[in-house]
Amino acid sequence: MSTRPDFPETFLFGAATAAHQVEGDNRHNDWWRAERQGRLPHSSGAACRHFELYEQDFDLARGFAHNAHRLSIEWSRIEPREGRVDPAALDHYRRVLEALRGRGIEPVLTLHHFTHPCWFADAGAWTRPDNLRAFARYVETVAEALGDLVGWWVTVNEPTVLAKHAHVTGDWPPFGRGDWKAARRTVLGMSRAHRTAYDILHRRLGDVRVGFAHSAPWVMARRPATLLDRFAALSRDLALNRLPVRLAAGPLDFLGVNYYTRALVHWRPRGTARLFGEDWPGPDGEEPRRFSEMGWEVWPQGLELQLRRFSALGVPLLVSENGLATGDEEARSRFLLDHLRAVARALRAGVQVCGYLWWSLLDNFEWAEGFRPRFGLFATDYVSFARTARPAAELFAEIARSRRLPDALNSPYFAPPAVSRRQRPDARR
Ligand code: IFM
């Protein structure tokens, strides 16, 4: 074992959650309303009951060596009606943040993670530039009430993902289909929201770190020698990576990188609405491709490539989400290790990576997919609400404690490699 740890002393190790996915009973937002109206296939209901069980969940995080935790606060709890702030909701989030701090866990606080108060959704959400005023007022309120407890702020989460599902594929509220104009306005509106929140937080709180979380698939042409595939990949990369980061990146203290997969793009004639191409589902090279239960390809190299690329921004990078929906525990542990290796390689190459947050602490409500995908370091039993540590939680704790990567071959989290007859020690020569 080398003497130098793989991760620096200040490195943030933790997991991420979002309010609507874990808290339960978020009655005043657009998701809850659409769930009740039967416009979504699943209902969040009590979710993980994290609203009541947060202390127990943070005990688990602390017990498994997390020193950071990303969470979101629910705007619709804080401002259920336009302009009417609920002080009880702010008190609740104060207790939540104090519970983290009391356990030595650094909060990374997201202000907006996909859901909107119904009144904001009804006013057109991010598609109407005037609505930015309402978000600014909310940020002022939160900064005033909770600012002393938070050093790391994520203004908005994954603008491109929200824009796509809400306005192009139409599977999230407000269920727009093929409305590229609304999608573009959403990304622009959220970029402005980021910049506005950045100014407010710095004006009010001074020396805090403010970033946004970018969904960062690594985009590649399926046949790099084919001009049309390259063109399709370039268009996709512009829309999903280059433009959204450029739009919001003016004021930025760190970039949150949410990395899950790569997009292997091939040209599709008449595919303008899909940015000239689509994801290639077939084989690529000799190795079989591996996919998560979300249908996302497992491709750890992409995380290192994204970190190297975004290092050009000159700000620290926080892996603000990375994780796997699976029922195969060995695959989950391997995914964790392979992606942490990618982070370690980026660090060795001089990229400033300040932390790694697994998605998610618990199995939770995966939006339109409901409770089926299991992303948690801890399994959630949705009847008893018991949490059970998975092997990946133990592996993560081991790495966070030692700040070193184990050798996969000698690690108890993986089955020993298959040994061929000829390799066996008792093989006859
Ligand atoms: O669950 C989501 C999260 O809300 C945002 N990033 C991707 C995760 C997995 O789909």
XYZ file of C-alpha atoms in Angstrom, residues 53 187 358 394:
4
model
C -36.773 9.993 10.763
C -32.828 26.136 -18.776
C -23.395 9.000 -3.579
C -19.648 -0.678 4.349
